[in-house]
PDB file of C-alpha atoms in Angstrom:
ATOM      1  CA  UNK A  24      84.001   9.186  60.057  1.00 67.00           C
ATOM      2  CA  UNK A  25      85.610  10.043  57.116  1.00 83.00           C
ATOM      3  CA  UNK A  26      83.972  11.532  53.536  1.00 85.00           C
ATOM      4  CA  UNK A  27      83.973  10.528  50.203  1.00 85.00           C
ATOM      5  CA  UNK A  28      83.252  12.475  46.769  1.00 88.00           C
ATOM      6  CA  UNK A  29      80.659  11.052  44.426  1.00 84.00           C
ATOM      7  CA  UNK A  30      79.235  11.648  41.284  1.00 90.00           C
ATOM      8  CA  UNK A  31      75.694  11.376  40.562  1.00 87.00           C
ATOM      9  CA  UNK A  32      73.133  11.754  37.838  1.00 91.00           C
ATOM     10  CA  UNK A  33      70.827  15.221  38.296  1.00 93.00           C
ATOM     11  CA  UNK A  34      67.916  12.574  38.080  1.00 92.00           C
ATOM     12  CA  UNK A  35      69.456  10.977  41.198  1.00 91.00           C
ATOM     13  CA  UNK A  36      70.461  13.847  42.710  1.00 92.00           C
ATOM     14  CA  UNK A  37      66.513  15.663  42.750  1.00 93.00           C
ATOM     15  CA  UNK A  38      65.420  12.281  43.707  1.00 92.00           C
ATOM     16  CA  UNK A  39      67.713  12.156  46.730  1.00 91.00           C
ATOM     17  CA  UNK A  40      66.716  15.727  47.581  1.00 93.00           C
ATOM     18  CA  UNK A  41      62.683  14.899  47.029  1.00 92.00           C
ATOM     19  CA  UNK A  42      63.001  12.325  49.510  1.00 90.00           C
ATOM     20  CA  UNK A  43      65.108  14.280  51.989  1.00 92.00           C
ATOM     21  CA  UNK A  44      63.312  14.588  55.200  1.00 91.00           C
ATOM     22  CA  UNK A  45      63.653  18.117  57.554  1.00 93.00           C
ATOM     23  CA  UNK A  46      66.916  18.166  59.019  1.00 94.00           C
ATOM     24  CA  UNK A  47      68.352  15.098  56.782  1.00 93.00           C
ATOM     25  CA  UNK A  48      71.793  15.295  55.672  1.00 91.00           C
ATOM     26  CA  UNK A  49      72.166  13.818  52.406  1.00 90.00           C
ATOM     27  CA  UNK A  50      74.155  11.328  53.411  1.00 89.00           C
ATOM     28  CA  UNK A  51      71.646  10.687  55.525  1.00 89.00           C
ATOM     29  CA  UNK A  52      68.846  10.471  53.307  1.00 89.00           C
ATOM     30  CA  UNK A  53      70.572   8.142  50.743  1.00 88.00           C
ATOM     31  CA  UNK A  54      71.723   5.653  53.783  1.00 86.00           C
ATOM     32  CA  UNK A  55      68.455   5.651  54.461  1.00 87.00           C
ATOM     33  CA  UNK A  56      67.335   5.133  51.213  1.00 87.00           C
ATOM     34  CA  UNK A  57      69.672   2.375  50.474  1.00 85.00           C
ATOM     35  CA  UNK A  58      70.520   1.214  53.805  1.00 82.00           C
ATOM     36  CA  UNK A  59      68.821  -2.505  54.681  1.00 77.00           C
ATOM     37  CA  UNK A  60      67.853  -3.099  51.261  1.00 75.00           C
ATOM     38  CA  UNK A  61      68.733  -7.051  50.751  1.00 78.00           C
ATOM     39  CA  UNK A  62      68.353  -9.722  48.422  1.00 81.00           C
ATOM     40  CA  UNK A  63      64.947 -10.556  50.370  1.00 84.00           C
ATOM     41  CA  UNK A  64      63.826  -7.003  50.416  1.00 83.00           C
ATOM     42  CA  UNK A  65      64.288  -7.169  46.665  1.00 83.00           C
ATOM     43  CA  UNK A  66      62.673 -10.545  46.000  1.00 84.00           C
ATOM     44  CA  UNK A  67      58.857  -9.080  47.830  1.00 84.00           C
ATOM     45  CA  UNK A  68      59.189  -6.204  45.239  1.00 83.00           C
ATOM     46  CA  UNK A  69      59.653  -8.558  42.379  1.00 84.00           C
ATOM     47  CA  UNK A  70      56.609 -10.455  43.991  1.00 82.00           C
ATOM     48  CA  UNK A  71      54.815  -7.997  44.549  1.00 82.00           C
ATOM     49  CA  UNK A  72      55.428  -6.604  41.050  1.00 82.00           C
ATOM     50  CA  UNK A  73      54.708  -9.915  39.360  1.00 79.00           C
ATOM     51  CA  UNK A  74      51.480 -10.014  40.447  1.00 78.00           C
ATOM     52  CA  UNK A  75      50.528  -7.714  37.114  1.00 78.00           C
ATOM     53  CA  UNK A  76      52.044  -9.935  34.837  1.00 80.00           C
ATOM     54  CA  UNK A  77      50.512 -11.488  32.601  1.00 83.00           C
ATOM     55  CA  UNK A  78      52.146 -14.668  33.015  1.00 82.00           C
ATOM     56  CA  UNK A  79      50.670 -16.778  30.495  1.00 87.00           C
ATOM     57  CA  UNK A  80      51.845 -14.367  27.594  1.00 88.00           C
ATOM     58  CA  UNK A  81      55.109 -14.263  29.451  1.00 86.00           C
ATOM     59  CA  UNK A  82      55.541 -18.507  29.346  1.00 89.00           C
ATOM     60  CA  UNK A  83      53.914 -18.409  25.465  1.00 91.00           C
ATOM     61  CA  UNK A  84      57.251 -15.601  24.701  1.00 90.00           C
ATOM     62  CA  UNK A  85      59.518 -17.964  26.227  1.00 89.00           C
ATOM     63  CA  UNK A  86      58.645 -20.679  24.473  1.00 91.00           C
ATOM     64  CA  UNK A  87      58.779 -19.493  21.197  1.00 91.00           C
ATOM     65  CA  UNK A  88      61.677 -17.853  21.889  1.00 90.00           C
ATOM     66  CA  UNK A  89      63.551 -21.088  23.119  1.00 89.00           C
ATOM     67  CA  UNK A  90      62.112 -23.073  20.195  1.00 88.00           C
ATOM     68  CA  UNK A  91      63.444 -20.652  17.908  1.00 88.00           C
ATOM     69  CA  UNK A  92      67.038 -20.542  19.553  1.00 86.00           C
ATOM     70  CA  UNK A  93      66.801 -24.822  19.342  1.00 87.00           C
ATOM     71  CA  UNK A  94      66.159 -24.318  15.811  1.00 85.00           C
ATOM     72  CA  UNK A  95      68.851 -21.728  15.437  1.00 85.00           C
ATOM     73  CA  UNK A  96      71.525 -24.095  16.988  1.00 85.00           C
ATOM     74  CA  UNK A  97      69.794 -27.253  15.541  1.00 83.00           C
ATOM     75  CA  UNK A  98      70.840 -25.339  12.361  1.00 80.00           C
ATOM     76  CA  UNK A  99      74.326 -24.217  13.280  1.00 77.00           C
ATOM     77  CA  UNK A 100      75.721 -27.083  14.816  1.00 73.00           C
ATOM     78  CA  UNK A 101      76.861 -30.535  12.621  1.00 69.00           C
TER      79      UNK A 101
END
């Protein structure tokens, strides 16, 4: 298999090598990082995340938010 030349934050870089495991290439570790990660994957962690918000506040922000875009337009258009 061929090889490829990428450029990477520092950040990324120490985080890559933090998660290394003994003997892991880094190639390795990052296709292991990233490797499997789906849409479904990602929808648990937004579950799982949600569960600390404070959803009531978030559904009060949206309203008043979309009332005050109605307005905006309501205002804008003839």
């Amino acid at each position: 298999m061929g090889t490829k030349q990428v450029r990477v934050s520092e950040r990324l870089y120490a985080r890559v090598e933090d998660e290394k495991r003994e003997g892991e290439s880094f190639s390795d570790a990052l296709e292991r990082m990233v490797g499997g990660y789906g849409l479904l994957d990602f929808a648990e962690d937004v579950e799982e995340a949600s569960d600390a918000w404070d959803t009531e506040a978030l559904e009060a922000d949206f309203e008043a938010d979309d009332e005050a875009n109605r307005e905006t337009l309501d205002e804008e258009l003839p």
